[in-house]
Coordinates of C-alpha atoms in Angstrom, one line a residue:
Chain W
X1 CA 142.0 139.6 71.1
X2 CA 139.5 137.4 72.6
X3 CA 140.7 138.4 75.8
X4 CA 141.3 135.8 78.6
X5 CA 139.4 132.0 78.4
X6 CA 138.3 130.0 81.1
X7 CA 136.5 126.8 80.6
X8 CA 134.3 125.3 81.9
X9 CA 132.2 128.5 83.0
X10 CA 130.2 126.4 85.5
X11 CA 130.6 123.0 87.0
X12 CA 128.7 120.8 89.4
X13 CA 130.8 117.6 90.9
X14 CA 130.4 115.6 93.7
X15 CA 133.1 115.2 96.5
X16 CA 135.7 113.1 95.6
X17 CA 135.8 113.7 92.3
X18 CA 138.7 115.1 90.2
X19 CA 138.2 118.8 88.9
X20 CA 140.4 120.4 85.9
X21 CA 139.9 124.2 85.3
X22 CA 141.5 125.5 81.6
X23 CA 143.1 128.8 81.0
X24 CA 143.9 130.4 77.6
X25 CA 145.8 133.5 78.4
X26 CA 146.0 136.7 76.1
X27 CA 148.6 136.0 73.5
X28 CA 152.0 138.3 74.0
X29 CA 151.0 137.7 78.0
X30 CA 154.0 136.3 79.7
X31 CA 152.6 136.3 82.9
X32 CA 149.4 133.8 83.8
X33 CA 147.6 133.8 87.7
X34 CA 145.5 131.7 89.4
X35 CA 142.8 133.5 91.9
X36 CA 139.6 132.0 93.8
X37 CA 137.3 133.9 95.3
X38 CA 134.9 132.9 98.2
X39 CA 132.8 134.5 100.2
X40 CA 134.9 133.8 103.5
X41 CA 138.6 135.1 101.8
X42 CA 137.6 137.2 98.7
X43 CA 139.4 137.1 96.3
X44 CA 143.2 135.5 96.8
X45 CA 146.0 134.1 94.5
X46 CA 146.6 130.6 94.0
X47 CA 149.8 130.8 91.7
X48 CA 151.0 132.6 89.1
X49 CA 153.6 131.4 86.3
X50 CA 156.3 133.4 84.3
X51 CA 157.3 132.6 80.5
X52 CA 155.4 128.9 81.4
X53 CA 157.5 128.5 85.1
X54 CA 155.3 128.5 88.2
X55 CA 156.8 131.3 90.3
X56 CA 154.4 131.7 93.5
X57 CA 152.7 128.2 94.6
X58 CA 152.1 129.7 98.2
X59 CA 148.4 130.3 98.0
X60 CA 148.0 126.9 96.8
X61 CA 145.8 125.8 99.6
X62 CA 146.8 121.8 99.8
X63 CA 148.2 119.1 98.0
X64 CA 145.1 118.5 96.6
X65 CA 145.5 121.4 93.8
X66 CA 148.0 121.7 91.2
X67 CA 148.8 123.6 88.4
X68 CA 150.4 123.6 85.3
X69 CA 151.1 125.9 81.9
X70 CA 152.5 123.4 79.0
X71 CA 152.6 126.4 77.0
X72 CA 152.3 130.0 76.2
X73 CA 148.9 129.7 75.3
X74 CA 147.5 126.8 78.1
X75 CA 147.1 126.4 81.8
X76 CA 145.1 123.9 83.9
X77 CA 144.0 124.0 87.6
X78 CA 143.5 120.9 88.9
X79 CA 141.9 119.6 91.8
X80 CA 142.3 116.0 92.9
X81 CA 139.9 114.8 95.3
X82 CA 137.9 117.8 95.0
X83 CA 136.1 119.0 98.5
X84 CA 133.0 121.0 99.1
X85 CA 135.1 124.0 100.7
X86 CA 136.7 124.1 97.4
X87 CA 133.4 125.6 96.3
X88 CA 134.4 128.8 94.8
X89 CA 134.1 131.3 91.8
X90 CA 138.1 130.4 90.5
X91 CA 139.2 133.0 88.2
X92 CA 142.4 133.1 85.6
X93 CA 144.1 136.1 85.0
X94 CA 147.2 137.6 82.6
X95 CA 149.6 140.4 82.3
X96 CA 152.6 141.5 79.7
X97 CA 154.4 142.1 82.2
X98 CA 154.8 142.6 86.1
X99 CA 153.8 145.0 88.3
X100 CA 153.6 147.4 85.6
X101 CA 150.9 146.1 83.4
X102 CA 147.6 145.9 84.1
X103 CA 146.1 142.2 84.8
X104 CA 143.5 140.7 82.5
X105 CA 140.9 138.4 84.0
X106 CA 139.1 135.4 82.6
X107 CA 135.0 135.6 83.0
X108 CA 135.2 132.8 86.0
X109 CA 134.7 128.9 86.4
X110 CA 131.6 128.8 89.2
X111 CA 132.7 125.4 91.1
X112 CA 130.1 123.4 93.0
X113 CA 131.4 120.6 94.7
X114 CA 128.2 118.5 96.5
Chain F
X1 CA 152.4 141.5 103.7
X2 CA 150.8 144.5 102.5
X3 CA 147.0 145.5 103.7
X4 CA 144.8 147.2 101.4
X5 CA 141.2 148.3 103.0
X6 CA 138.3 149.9 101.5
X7 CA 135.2 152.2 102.2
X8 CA 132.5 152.8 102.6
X9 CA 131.8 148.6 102.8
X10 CA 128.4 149.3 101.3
X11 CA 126.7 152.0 99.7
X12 CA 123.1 152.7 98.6
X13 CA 122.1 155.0 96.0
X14 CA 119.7 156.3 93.9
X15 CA 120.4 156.8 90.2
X16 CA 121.7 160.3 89.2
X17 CA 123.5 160.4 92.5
X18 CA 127.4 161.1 92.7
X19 CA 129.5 159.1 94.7
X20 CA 133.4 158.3 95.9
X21 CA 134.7 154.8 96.9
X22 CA 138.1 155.0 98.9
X23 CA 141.2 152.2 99.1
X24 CA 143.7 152.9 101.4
X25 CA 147.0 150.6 101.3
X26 CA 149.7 150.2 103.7
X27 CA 152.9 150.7 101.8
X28 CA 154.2 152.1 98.5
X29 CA 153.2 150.4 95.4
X30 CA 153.9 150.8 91.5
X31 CA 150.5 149.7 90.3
X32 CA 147.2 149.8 91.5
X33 CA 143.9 148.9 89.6
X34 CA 140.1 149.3 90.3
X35 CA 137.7 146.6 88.9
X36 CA 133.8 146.3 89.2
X37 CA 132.7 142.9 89.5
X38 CA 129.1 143.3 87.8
X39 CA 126.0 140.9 89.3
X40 CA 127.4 137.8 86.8
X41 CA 129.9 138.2 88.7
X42 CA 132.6 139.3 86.1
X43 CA 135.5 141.2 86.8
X44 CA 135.9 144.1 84.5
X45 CA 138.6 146.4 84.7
X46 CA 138.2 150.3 85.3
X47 CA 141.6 152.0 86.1
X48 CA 145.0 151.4 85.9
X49 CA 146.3 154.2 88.0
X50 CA 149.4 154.0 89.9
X51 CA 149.2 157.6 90.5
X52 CA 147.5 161.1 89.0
X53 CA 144.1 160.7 88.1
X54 CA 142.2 158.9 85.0
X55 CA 138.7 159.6 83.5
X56 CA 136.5 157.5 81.8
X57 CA 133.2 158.5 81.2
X58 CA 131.1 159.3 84.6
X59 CA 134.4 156.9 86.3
X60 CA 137.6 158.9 87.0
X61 CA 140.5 158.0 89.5
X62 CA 142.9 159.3 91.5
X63 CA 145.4 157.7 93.2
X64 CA 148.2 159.7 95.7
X65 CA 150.8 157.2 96.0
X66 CA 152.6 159.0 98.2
X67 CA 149.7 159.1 100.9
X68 CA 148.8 155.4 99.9
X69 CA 145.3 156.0 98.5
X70 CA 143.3 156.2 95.6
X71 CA 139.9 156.8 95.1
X72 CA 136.8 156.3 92.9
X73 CA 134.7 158.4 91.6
X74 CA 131.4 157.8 89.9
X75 CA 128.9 160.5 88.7
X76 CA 125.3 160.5 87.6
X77 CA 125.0 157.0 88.5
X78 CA 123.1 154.4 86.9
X79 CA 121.5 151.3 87.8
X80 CA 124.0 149.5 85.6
X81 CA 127.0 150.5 88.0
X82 CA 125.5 148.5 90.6
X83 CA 127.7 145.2 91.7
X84 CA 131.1 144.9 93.7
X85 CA 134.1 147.8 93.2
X86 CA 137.8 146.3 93.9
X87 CA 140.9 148.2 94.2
X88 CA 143.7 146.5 94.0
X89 CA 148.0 146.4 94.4
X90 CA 150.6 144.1 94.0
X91 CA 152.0 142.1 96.3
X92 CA 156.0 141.6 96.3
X93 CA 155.7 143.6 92.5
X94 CA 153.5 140.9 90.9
X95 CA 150.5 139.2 92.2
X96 CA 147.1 141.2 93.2
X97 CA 146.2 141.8 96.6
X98 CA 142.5 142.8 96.9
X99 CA 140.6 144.6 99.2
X100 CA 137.3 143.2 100.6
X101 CA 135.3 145.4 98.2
X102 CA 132.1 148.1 97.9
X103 CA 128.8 146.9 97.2
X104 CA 127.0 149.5 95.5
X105 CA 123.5 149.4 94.7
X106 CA 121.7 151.9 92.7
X107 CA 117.9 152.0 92.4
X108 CA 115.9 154.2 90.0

């Protein structure tokens, strides 16, 4: 397998602008998380969905961000108007399982918001 | 929720040298994984070790769930093992709660 897809890897925007981060999970991988890192809060979960169904919003930080998983194999981050303390290394992750499976991450989007 | 801390924060090395990274968490978990975050800042995963220990190479693990630690051992080290080292556990059985981190350099 591939392993787990993010794209874009990088991407510079100006403040105000809308942001969309893609996911392509593992395939089998039922369970799909959002994280962000920063240099202030490390690294912290956003959401995370099960079978396609957003679970855990609570880390979502405002109503400025939303996610969404169409399908098994798809999931967008989205961030509408984007801020420059949404700067951040946002990483995607997947699991076959719960707890008991080890967590796959994506190589990173690098978000610059000027 | 649950607290996971790790030591040393930072550690400085020169290559060949042995060395152990600690992660101390606050209640019982069923999973816990180490990751090193390399300088490209990918996250690469090392160990799966809820408990017992795990080699892999110059890396091996050991985690004693019942004291609530786990630690991380590297040998002979290279300059390619520099970057960050993450332990981490889930939170409410699903979701990864990291620690801060070690940031190990190695120099030849």
């Amino acid at each position: 397998d591939a392993g787990v897809i993010q794209s874009p890897r990088h991407e510079v925007t100006e403040m105000g602008q809308e942001v969309t981060l893609r996911c392509k999970p593992i395939s089998g991988h039922d369970y799909l998380f959002w994280y962000r890192q920063t240099m202030m809060r490390g690294l912290e979960l956003l959401i995370y969905f099960n079978n396609n169904v957003p679970i855990d919003d609570s880390g979502m930080p405002e109503d400025r961000f939303s996610a969404k998983m169409p399908n098994a194999s798809f999931s967008t981050l989205k961030i509408q108007p984007s801020e420059p303390r949404d700067s951040a290394v946002y990483f995607c992750a997947s699991s076959l399982s719960a707890s008991g499976s080890t967590q796959y991450f994506g190589p990173g989007t690098r978000l610059l918001v000027l | 929720g649950i607290q996971v801390e790790q030591s040393p924060p930072d550690l400085i090395l020169q290559e060949g040298a042995n060395s152990t990274l600690r992660c101390n968490f606050s209640d019982s978990v069923n999973n816990l994984q180490w990751f090193h975050q390399n300088p490209w800042g990918q996250l690469i995963n090392l160990f799966y070790i809820p408990s017992g220990t795990k080699q892999n190479g110059r890396l091996s693990a050991t985690t004693v769930a019942t004291e609530r630690y786990s630690l991380l051992y590297i040998s002979s080290s290279q300059t390619t093992d520099s970057g960050v080292y993450f332990c981490a556990v889930p939170q409410a059985g699903t979701a990864l709660i990291f620690g801060k981190g070690t940031t190990l350099s190695v120099s030849s």
